[in-house]
Amino acid sequence: MDNDLVWAIRIISGALRRAAAEAAETLPGGARAYLVLMALAATEDKPPTQLELAGRVGLDRTVMTYLLDDLEGLGLLSRRPNPQDRRARHVILTDEGRSQLQRVRTEVAAAESQLLMELSEEDRAQFRELLARVALTAQRGPLGD
């Protein structure tokens, strides 16, 4: 079982989900909010629309709307009309959102470090790079087509 990818990813994913949920428990939506704030931080040069953001983090657009309402209510993000399409709204991370993201990210990084403690620094970097590449492939669409 130790070479089974499904088993390994499930175990790793569960551990990281628990760590992210703990770190983000003060945010509305918990770990989902963390994912949204991370996605916004990665796209600050080109703020996404609500629909683009929902696709990027894999949330239903209705769930996304309620989550954004809560995060905006706390001042963690703002929404502005898209000048090209007044029906769409761009989502922008605020300074308070960046601050909260940094707090959660620090706690998650500590859990990640503990999870990867059996790997050398070089192996950790390579593991992260490979995993990110595989994640991008998975994000592009369904497997097995």
mmCIF file with all atom_site columns, N, CA, C and O in Angstrom, residues 86-131:
data_model
loop_
_atom_site.group_PDB
_atom_site.id
_atom_site.type_symbol
_atom_site.label_atom_id
_atom_site.label_alt_id
_atom_site.label_comp_id
_atom_site.label_asym_id
_atom_site.label_entity_id
_atom_site.label_seq_id
_atom_site.pdbx_PDB_ins_code
_atom_site.Cartn_x
_atom_site.Cartn_y
_atom_site.Cartn_z
_atom_site.occupancy
_atom_site.B_iso_or_equiv
_atom_site.pdbx_formal_charge
_atom_site.auth_seq_id
_atom_site.auth_comp_id
_atom_site.auth_asym_id
_atom_site.auth_atom_id
_atom_site.pdbx_PDB_model_num
ATOM 1   N N  . ARG A 1 86  ? -20.434 44.852 -16.291 1.00 0.00 ? 86  ARG A N  1
ATOM 2   C CA . ARG A 1 86  ? -20.960 45.355 -15.024 1.00 0.00 ? 86  ARG A CA 1
ATOM 3   C C  . ARG A 1 86  ? -21.681 44.281 -14.211 1.00 0.00 ? 86  ARG A C  1
ATOM 4   O O  . ARG A 1 86  ? -21.945 44.450 -13.038 1.00 0.00 ? 86  ARG A O  1
ATOM 5   N N  . ARG A 1 87  ? -22.019 43.131 -14.823 1.00 0.00 ? 87  ARG A N  1
ATOM 6   C CA . ARG A 1 87  ? -22.664 42.049 -14.091 1.00 0.00 ? 87  ARG A CA 1
ATOM 7   C C  . ARG A 1 87  ? -21.640 41.247 -13.280 1.00 0.00 ? 87  ARG A C  1
ATOM 8   O O  . ARG A 1 87  ? -21.992 40.603 -12.307 1.00 0.00 ? 87  ARG A O  1
ATOM 9   N N  . ALA A 1 88  ? -20.394 41.271 -13.717 1.00 0.00 ? 88  ALA A N  1
ATOM 10  C CA . ALA A 1 88  ? -19.328 40.525 -13.034 1.00 0.00 ? 88  ALA A CA 1
ATOM 11  C C  . ALA A 1 88  ? -18.627 41.439 -12.023 1.00 0.00 ? 88  ALA A C  1
ATOM 12  O O  . ALA A 1 88  ? -18.578 42.645 -12.193 1.00 0.00 ? 88  ALA A O  1
ATOM 13  N N  . ARG A 1 89  ? -18.102 40.824 -10.985 1.00 0.00 ? 89  ARG A N  1
ATOM 14  C CA . ARG A 1 89  ? -17.405 41.580 -9.947  1.00 0.00 ? 89  ARG A CA 1
ATOM 15  C C  . ARG A 1 89  ? -16.022 40.992 -9.729  1.00 0.00 ? 89  ARG A C  1
ATOM 16  O O  . ARG A 1 89  ? -15.856 39.793 -9.627  1.00 0.00 ? 89  ARG A O  1
ATOM 17  N N  . HIS A 1 90  ? -15.022 41.884 -9.658  1.00 0.00 ? 90  HIS A N  1
ATOM 18  C CA . HIS A 1 90  ? -13.657 41.473 -9.332  1.00 0.00 ? 90  HIS A CA 1
ATOM 19  C C  . HIS A 1 90  ? -13.534 41.367 -7.815  1.00 0.00 ? 90  HIS A C  1
ATOM 20  O O  . HIS A 1 90  ? -14.091 42.178 -7.079  1.00 0.00 ? 90  HIS A O  1
ATOM 21  N N  . VAL A 1 91  ? -12.764 40.389 -7.362  1.00 0.00 ? 91  VAL A N  1
ATOM 22  C CA . VAL A 1 91  ? -12.564 40.177 -5.931  1.00 0.00 ? 91  VAL A CA 1
ATOM 23  C C  . VAL A 1 91  ? -11.130 40.570 -5.600  1.00 0.00 ? 91  VAL A C  1
ATOM 24  O O  . VAL A 1 91  ? -10.186 40.104 -6.244  1.00 0.00 ? 91  VAL A O  1
ATOM 25  N N  . ILE A 1 92  ? -10.973 41.437 -4.604  1.00 0.00 ? 92  ILE A N  1
ATOM 26  C CA . ILE A 1 92  ? -9.674  42.011 -4.273  1.00 0.00 ? 92  ILE A CA 1
ATOM 27  C C  . ILE A 1 92  ? -9.365  41.792 -2.794  1.00 0.00 ? 92  ILE A C  1
ATOM 28  O O  . ILE A 1 92  ? -10.198 42.056 -1.920  1.00 0.00 ? 92  ILE A O  1
ATOM 29  N N  . LEU A 1 93  ? -8.169  41.318 -2.529  1.00 0.00 ? 93  LEU A N  1
ATOM 30  C CA . LEU A 1 93  ? -7.704  41.090 -1.166  1.00 0.00 ? 93  LEU A CA 1
ATOM 31  C C  . LEU A 1 93  ? -7.383  42.428 -0.502  1.00 0.00 ? 93  LEU A C  1
ATOM 32  O O  . LEU A 1 93  ? -6.753  43.293 -1.104  1.00 0.00 ? 93  LEU A O  1
ATOM 33  N N  . THR A 1 94  ? -7.811  42.607 0.735   1.00 0.00 ? 94  THR A N  1
ATOM 34  C CA . THR A 1 94  ? -7.512  43.833 1.479   1.00 0.00 ? 94  THR A CA 1
ATOM 35  C C  . THR A 1 94  ? -6.257  43.619 2.335   1.00 0.00 ? 94  THR A C  1
ATOM 36  O O  . THR A 1 94  ? -5.757  42.498 2.464   1.00 0.00 ? 94  THR A O  1
ATOM 37  N N  . ASP A 1 95  ? -5.783  44.689 2.936   1.00 0.00 ? 95  ASP A N  1
ATOM 38  C CA . ASP A 1 95  ? -4.631  44.575 3.843   1.00 0.00 ? 95  ASP A CA 1
ATOM 39  C C  . ASP A 1 95  ? -4.950  43.638 5.010   1.00 0.00 ? 95  ASP A C  1
ATOM 40  O O  . ASP A 1 95  ? -4.108  42.832 5.407   1.00 0.00 ? 95  ASP A O  1
ATOM 41  N N  . GLU A 1 96  ? -6.159  43.745 5.553   1.00 0.00 ? 96  GLU A N  1
ATOM 42  C CA . GLU A 1 96  ? -6.556  42.854 6.652   1.00 0.00 ? 96  GLU A CA 1
ATOM 43  C C  . GLU A 1 96  ? -6.613  41.410 6.169   1.00 0.00 ? 96  GLU A C  1
ATOM 44  O O  . GLU A 1 96  ? -6.236  40.487 6.894   1.00 0.00 ? 96  GLU A O  1
ATOM 45  N N  . GLY A 1 97  ? -7.071  41.200 4.936   1.00 0.00 ? 97  GLY A N  1
ATOM 46  C CA . GLY A 1 97  ? -7.089  39.855 4.361   1.00 0.00 ? 97  GLY A CA 1
ATOM 47  C C  . GLY A 1 97  ? -5.682  39.290 4.235   1.00 0.00 ? 97  GLY A C  1
ATOM 48  O O  . GLY A 1 97  ? -5.445  38.117 4.546   1.00 0.00 ? 97  GLY A O  1
ATOM 49  N N  . ARG A 1 98  ? -4.740  40.127 3.796   1.00 0.00 ? 98  ARG A N  1
ATOM 50  C CA . ARG A 1 98  ? -3.338  39.702 3.699   1.00 0.00 ? 98  ARG A CA 1
ATOM 51  C C  . ARG A 1 98  ? -2.789  39.337 5.071   1.00 0.00 ? 98  ARG A C  1
ATOM 52  O O  . ARG A 1 98  ? -2.066  38.357 5.222   1.00 0.00 ? 98  ARG A O  1
ATOM 53  N N  . SER A 1 99  ? -3.125  40.127 6.072   1.00 0.00 ? 99  SER A N  1
ATOM 54  C CA . SER A 1 99  ? -2.658  39.880 7.431   1.00 0.00 ? 99  SER A CA 1
ATOM 55  C C  . SER A 1 99  ? -3.205  38.552 7.969   1.00 0.00 ? 99  SER A C  1
ATOM 56  O O  . SER A 1 99  ? -2.457  37.750 8.543   1.00 0.00 ? 99  SER A O  1
ATOM 57  N N  . GLN A 1 100 ? -4.479  38.314 7.790   1.00 0.00 ? 100 GLN A N  1
ATOM 58  C CA . GLN A 1 100 ? -5.088  37.058 8.240   1.00 0.00 ? 100 GLN A CA 1
ATOM 59  C C  . GLN A 1 100 ? -4.520  35.873 7.468   1.00 0.00 ? 100 GLN A C  1
ATOM 60  O O  . GLN A 1 100 ? -4.273  34.813 8.044   1.00 0.00 ? 100 GLN A O  1
ATOM 61  N N  . LEU A 1 101 ? -4.309  36.059 6.173   1.00 0.00 ? 101 LEU A N  1
ATOM 62  C CA . LEU A 1 101 ? -3.722  34.992 5.367   1.00 0.00 ? 101 LEU A CA 1
ATOM 63  C C  . LEU A 1 101 ? -2.330  34.647 5.877   1.00 0.00 ? 101 LEU A C  1
ATOM 64  O O  . LEU A 1 101 ? -1.988  33.473 6.011   1.00 0.00 ? 101 LEU A O  1
ATOM 65  N N  . GLN A 1 102 ? -1.535  35.642 6.191   1.00 0.00 ? 102 GLN A N  1
ATOM 66  C CA . GLN A 1 102 ? -0.179  35.391 6.690   1.00 0.00 ? 102 GLN A CA 1
ATOM 67  C C  . GLN A 1 102 ? -0.206  34.624 8.001   1.00 0.00 ? 102 GLN A C  1
ATOM 68  O O  . GLN A 1 102 ? 0.578   33.709 8.215   1.00 0.00 ? 102 GLN A O  1
ATOM 69  N N  . ARG A 1 103 ? -1.131  34.981 8.869   1.00 0.00 ? 103 ARG A N  1
ATOM 70  C CA . ARG A 1 103 ? -1.265  34.282 10.155  1.00 0.00 ? 103 ARG A CA 1
ATOM 71  C C  . ARG A 1 103 ? -1.583  32.801 9.929   1.00 0.00 ? 103 ARG A C  1
ATOM 72  O O  . ARG A 1 103 ? -0.914  31.919 10.478  1.00 0.00 ? 103 ARG A O  1
ATOM 73  N N  . VAL A 1 104 ? -2.574  32.538 9.082   1.00 0.00 ? 104 VAL A N  1
ATOM 74  C CA . VAL A 1 104 ? -2.969  31.148 8.819   1.00 0.00 ? 104 VAL A CA 1
ATOM 75  C C  . VAL A 1 104 ? -1.853  30.416 8.087   1.00 0.00 ? 104 VAL A C  1
ATOM 76  O O  . VAL A 1 104 ? -1.527  29.271 8.400   1.00 0.00 ? 104 VAL A O  1
ATOM 77  N N  . ARG A 1 105 ? -1.245  31.087 7.119   1.00 0.00 ? 105 ARG A N  1
ATOM 78  C CA . ARG A 1 105 ? -0.179  30.463 6.324   1.00 0.00 ? 105 ARG A CA 1
ATOM 79  C C  . ARG A 1 105 ? 0.997   30.037 7.221   1.00 0.00 ? 105 ARG A C  1
ATOM 80  O O  . ARG A 1 105 ? 1.595   28.991 7.012   1.00 0.00 ? 105 ARG A O  1
ATOM 81  N N  . THR A 1 106 ? 1.326   30.835 8.225   1.00 0.00 ? 106 THR A N  1
ATOM 82  C CA . THR A 1 106 ? 2.407   30.503 9.151   1.00 0.00 ? 106 THR A CA 1
ATOM 83  C C  . THR A 1 106 ? 2.091   29.215 9.907   1.00 0.00 ? 106 THR A C  1
ATOM 84  O O  . THR A 1 106 ? 2.946   28.344 10.044  1.00 0.00 ? 106 THR A O  1
ATOM 85  N N  . GLU A 1 107 ? 0.849   29.085 10.358  1.00 0.00 ? 107 GLU A N  1
ATOM 86  C CA . GLU A 1 107 ? 0.446   27.876 11.085  1.00 0.00 ? 107 GLU A CA 1
ATOM 87  C C  . GLU A 1 107 ? 0.435   26.653 10.164  1.00 0.00 ? 107 GLU A C  1
ATOM 88  O O  . GLU A 1 107 ? 0.864   25.566 10.555  1.00 0.00 ? 107 GLU A O  1
ATOM 89  N N  . VAL A 1 108 ? -0.052  26.828 8.941   1.00 0.00 ? 108 VAL A N  1
ATOM 90  C CA . VAL A 1 108 ? -0.087  25.721 7.987   1.00 0.00 ? 108 VAL A CA 1
ATOM 91  C C  . VAL A 1 108 ? 1.338   25.313 7.610   1.00 0.00 ? 108 VAL A C  1
ATOM 92  O O  . VAL A 1 108 ? 1.646   24.124 7.495   1.00 0.00 ? 108 VAL A O  1
ATOM 93  N N  . ALA A 1 109 ? 2.221   26.290 7.447   1.00 0.00 ? 109 ALA A N  1
ATOM 94  C CA . ALA A 1 109 ? 3.622   25.988 7.105   1.00 0.00 ? 109 ALA A CA 1
ATOM 95  C C  . ALA A 1 109 ? 4.291   25.155 8.195   1.00 0.00 ? 109 ALA A C  1
ATOM 96  O O  . ALA A 1 109 ? 5.080   24.258 7.902   1.00 0.00 ? 109 ALA A O  1
ATOM 97  N N  . ALA A 1 110 ? 3.952   25.430 9.435   1.00 0.00 ? 110 ALA A N  1
ATOM 98  C CA . ALA A 1 110 ? 4.518   24.638 10.538  1.00 0.00 ? 110 ALA A CA 1
ATOM 99  C C  . ALA A 1 110 ? 4.043   23.185 10.452  1.00 0.00 ? 110 ALA A C  1
ATOM 100 O O  . ALA A 1 110 ? 4.827   22.251 10.647  1.00 0.00 ? 110 ALA A O  1
ATOM 101 N N  . ALA A 1 111 ? 2.773   23.002 10.118  1.00 0.00 ? 111 ALA A N  1
ATOM 102 C CA . ALA A 1 111 ? 2.243   21.640 9.957   1.00 0.00 ? 111 ALA A CA 1
ATOM 103 C C  . ALA A 1 111 ? 2.875   20.951 8.752   1.00 0.00 ? 111 ALA A C  1
ATOM 104 O O  . ALA A 1 111 ? 3.226   19.770 8.813   1.00 0.00 ? 111 ALA A O  1
ATOM 105 N N  . GLU A 1 112 ? 3.044   21.692 7.666   1.00 0.00 ? 112 GLU A N  1
ATOM 106 C CA . GLU A 1 112 ? 3.693   21.131 6.478   1.00 0.00 ? 112 GLU A CA 1
ATOM 107 C C  . GLU A 1 112 ? 5.122   20.702 6.798   1.00 0.00 ? 112 GLU A C  1
ATOM 108 O O  . GLU A 1 112 ? 5.570   19.629 6.382   1.00 0.00 ? 112 GLU A O  1
ATOM 109 N N  . SER A 1 113 ? 5.826   21.525 7.527   1.00 0.00 ? 113 SER A N  1
ATOM 110 C CA . SER A 1 113 ? 7.203   21.219 7.902   1.00 0.00 ? 113 SER A CA 1
ATOM 111 C C  . SER A 1 113 ? 7.266   19.932 8.712   1.00 0.00 ? 113 SER A C  1
ATOM 112 O O  . SER A 1 113 ? 8.143   19.083 8.496   1.00 0.00 ? 113 SER A O  1
ATOM 113 N N  . GLN A 1 114 ? 6.350   19.789 9.636   1.00 0.00 ? 114 GLN A N  1
ATOM 114 C CA . GLN A 1 114 ? 6.306   18.569 10.448  1.00 0.00 ? 114 GLN A CA 1
ATOM 115 C C  . GLN A 1 114 ? 5.975   17.360 9.577   1.00 0.00 ? 114 GLN A C  1
ATOM 116 O O  . GLN A 1 114 ? 6.571   16.291 9.725   1.00 0.00 ? 114 GLN A O  1
ATOM 117 N N  . LEU A 1 115 ? 5.044   17.515 8.641   1.00 0.00 ? 115 LEU A N  1
ATOM 118 C CA . LEU A 1 115 ? 4.658   16.422 7.748   1.00 0.00 ? 115 LEU A CA 1
ATOM 119 C C  . LEU A 1 115 ? 5.827   15.980 6.862   1.00 0.00 ? 115 LEU A C  1
ATOM 120 O O  . LEU A 1 115 ? 5.995   14.792 6.601   1.00 0.00 ? 115 LEU A O  1
ATOM 121 N N  . LEU A 1 116 ? 6.647   16.927 6.441   1.00 0.00 ? 116 LEU A N  1
ATOM 122 C CA . LEU A 1 116 ? 7.749   16.636 5.517   1.00 0.00 ? 116 LEU A CA 1
ATOM 123 C C  . LEU A 1 116 ? 9.091   16.435 6.225   1.00 0.00 ? 116 LEU A C  1
ATOM 124 O O  . LEU A 1 116 ? 10.133  16.396 5.568   1.00 0.00 ? 116 LEU A O  1
ATOM 125 N N  . MET A 1 117 ? 9.085   16.255 7.531   1.00 0.00 ? 117 MET A N  1
ATOM 126 C CA . MET A 1 117 ? 10.332  16.197 8.286   1.00 0.00 ? 117 MET A CA 1
ATOM 127 C C  . MET A 1 117 ? 11.246  15.040 7.876   1.00 0.00 ? 117 MET A C  1
ATOM 128 O O  . MET A 1 117 ? 12.456  15.107 8.091   1.00 0.00 ? 117 MET A O  1
ATOM 129 N N  . GLU A 1 118 ? 10.718  14.005 7.253   1.00 0.00 ? 118 GLU A N  1
ATOM 130 C CA . GLU A 1 118 ? 11.542  12.872 6.821   1.00 0.00 ? 118 GLU A CA 1
ATOM 131 C C  . GLU A 1 118 ? 12.317  13.180 5.538   1.00 0.00 ? 118 GLU A C  1
ATOM 132 O O  . GLU A 1 118 ? 13.185  12.404 5.144   1.00 0.00 ? 118 GLU A O  1
ATOM 133 N N  . LEU A 1 119 ? 12.009  14.308 4.897   1.00 0.00 ? 119 LEU A N  1
ATOM 134 C CA . LEU A 1 119 ? 12.648  14.661 3.625   1.00 0.00 ? 119 LEU A CA 1
ATOM 135 C C  . LEU A 1 119 ? 13.726  15.719 3.832   1.00 0.00 ? 119 LEU A C  1
ATOM 136 O O  . LEU A 1 119 ? 13.586  16.606 4.681   1.00 0.00 ? 119 LEU A O  1
ATOM 137 N N  . SER A 1 120 ? 14.773  15.644 3.029   1.00 0.00 ? 120 SER A N  1
ATOM 138 C CA . SER A 1 120 ? 15.797  16.690 3.044   1.00 0.00 ? 120 SER A CA 1
ATOM 139 C C  . SER A 1 120 ? 15.204  17.959 2.436   1.00 0.00 ? 120 SER A C  1
ATOM 140 O O  . SER A 1 120 ? 14.156  17.919 1.788   1.00 0.00 ? 120 SER A O  1
ATOM 141 N N  . GLU A 1 121 ? 15.890  19.085 2.602   1.00 0.00 ? 121 GLU A N  1
ATOM 142 C CA . GLU A 1 121 ? 15.414  20.339 2.014   1.00 0.00 ? 121 GLU A CA 1
ATOM 143 C C  . GLU A 1 121 ? 15.298  20.216 0.496   1.00 0.00 ? 121 GLU A C  1
ATOM 144 O O  . GLU A 1 121 ? 14.345  20.704 -0.106  1.00 0.00 ? 121 GLU A O  1
ATOM 145 N N  . GLU A 1 122 ? 16.264  19.552 -0.118  1.00 0.00 ? 122 GLU A N  1
ATOM 146 C CA . GLU A 1 122 ? 16.230  19.349 -1.576  1.00 0.00 ? 122 GLU A CA 1
ATOM 147 C C  . GLU A 1 122 ? 15.030  18.489 -1.971  1.00 0.00 ? 122 GLU A C  1
ATOM 148 O O  . GLU A 1 122 ? 14.326  18.798 -2.935  1.00 0.00 ? 122 GLU A O  1
ATOM 149 N N  . ASP A 1 123 ? 14.795  17.424 -1.221  1.00 0.00 ? 123 ASP A N  1
ATOM 150 C CA . ASP A 1 123 ? 13.647  16.558 -1.503  1.00 0.00 ? 123 ASP A CA 1
ATOM 151 C C  . ASP A 1 123 ? 12.331  17.306 -1.301  1.00 0.00 ? 123 ASP A C  1
ATOM 152 O O  . ASP A 1 123 ? 11.385  17.130 -2.063  1.00 0.00 ? 123 ASP A O  1
ATOM 153 N N  . ARG A 1 124 ? 12.269  18.144 -0.271  1.00 0.00 ? 124 ARG A N  1
ATOM 154 C CA . ARG A 1 124 ? 11.058  18.935 -0.019  1.00 0.00 ? 124 ARG A CA 1
ATOM 155 C C  . ARG A 1 124 ? 10.757  19.845 -1.209  1.00 0.00 ? 124 ARG A C  1
ATOM 156 O O  . ARG A 1 124 ? 9.617   19.930 -1.665  1.00 0.00 ? 124 ARG A O  1
ATOM 157 N N  . ALA A 1 125 ? 11.782  20.524 -1.693  1.00 0.00 ? 125 ALA A N  1
ATOM 158 C CA . ALA A 1 125 ? 11.599  21.434 -2.832  1.00 0.00 ? 125 ALA A CA 1
ATOM 159 C C  . ALA A 1 125 ? 11.153  20.658 -4.070  1.00 0.00 ? 125 ALA A C  1
ATOM 160 O O  . ALA A 1 125 ? 10.231  21.079 -4.787  1.00 0.00 ? 125 ALA A O  1
ATOM 161 N N  . GLN A 1 126 ? 11.781  19.541 -4.313  1.00 0.00 ? 126 GLN A N  1
ATOM 162 C CA . GLN A 1 126 ? 11.423  18.723 -5.474  1.00 0.00 ? 126 GLN A CA 1
ATOM 163 C C  . GLN A 1 126 ? 10.001  18.172 -5.323  1.00 0.00 ? 126 GLN A C  1
ATOM 164 O O  . GLN A 1 126 ? 9.224   18.177 -6.283  1.00 0.00 ? 126 GLN A O  1
ATOM 165 N N  . PHE A 1 127 ? 9.647   17.715 -4.139  1.00 0.00 ? 127 PHE A N  1
ATOM 166 C CA . PHE A 1 127 ? 8.308   17.186 -3.883  1.00 0.00 ? 127 PHE A CA 1
ATOM 167 C C  . PHE A 1 127 ? 7.251   18.255 -4.158  1.00 0.00 ? 127 PHE A C  1
ATOM 168 O O  . PHE A 1 127 ? 6.251   18.012 -4.825  1.00 0.00 ? 127 PHE A O  1
ATOM 169 N N  . ARG A 1 128 ? 7.488   19.464 -3.651  1.00 0.00 ? 128 ARG A N  1
ATOM 170 C CA . ARG A 1 128 ? 6.535   20.563 -3.857  1.00 0.00 ? 128 ARG A CA 1
ATOM 171 C C  . ARG A 1 128 ? 6.389   20.905 -5.342  1.00 0.00 ? 128 ARG A C  1
ATOM 172 O O  . ARG A 1 128 ? 5.288   21.126 -5.827  1.00 0.00 ? 128 ARG A O  1
ATOM 173 N N  . GLU A 1 129 ? 7.516   20.956 -6.038  1.00 0.00 ? 129 GLU A N  1
ATOM 174 C CA . GLU A 1 129 ? 7.480   21.278 -7.462  1.00 0.00 ? 129 GLU A CA 1
ATOM 175 C C  . GLU A 1 129 ? 6.710   20.219 -8.245  1.00 0.00 ? 129 GLU A C  1
ATOM 176 O O  . GLU A 1 129 ? 5.846   20.539 -9.061  1.00 0.00 ? 129 GLU A O  1
ATOM 177 N N  . LEU A 1 130 ? 7.002   18.960 -7.995  1.00 0.00 ? 130 LEU A N  1
ATOM 178 C CA . LEU A 1 130 ? 6.322   17.872 -8.696  1.00 0.00 ? 130 LEU A CA 1
ATOM 179 C C  . LEU A 1 130 ? 4.832   17.843 -8.367  1.00 0.00 ? 130 LEU A C  1
ATOM 180 O O  . LEU A 1 130 ? 3.989   17.671 -9.249  1.00 0.00 ? 130 LEU A O  1
ATOM 181 N N  . LEU A 1 131 ? 4.508   18.019 -7.105  1.00 0.00 ? 131 LEU A N  1
ATOM 182 C CA . LEU A 1 131 ? 3.114   18.008 -6.695  1.00 0.00 ? 131 LEU A CA 1
ATOM 183 C C  . LEU A 1 131 ? 2.339   19.167 -7.337  1.00 0.00 ? 131 LEU A C  1
ATOM 184 O O  . LEU A 1 131 ? 1.199   18.986 -7.782  1.00 0.00 ? 131 LEU A O  1
#
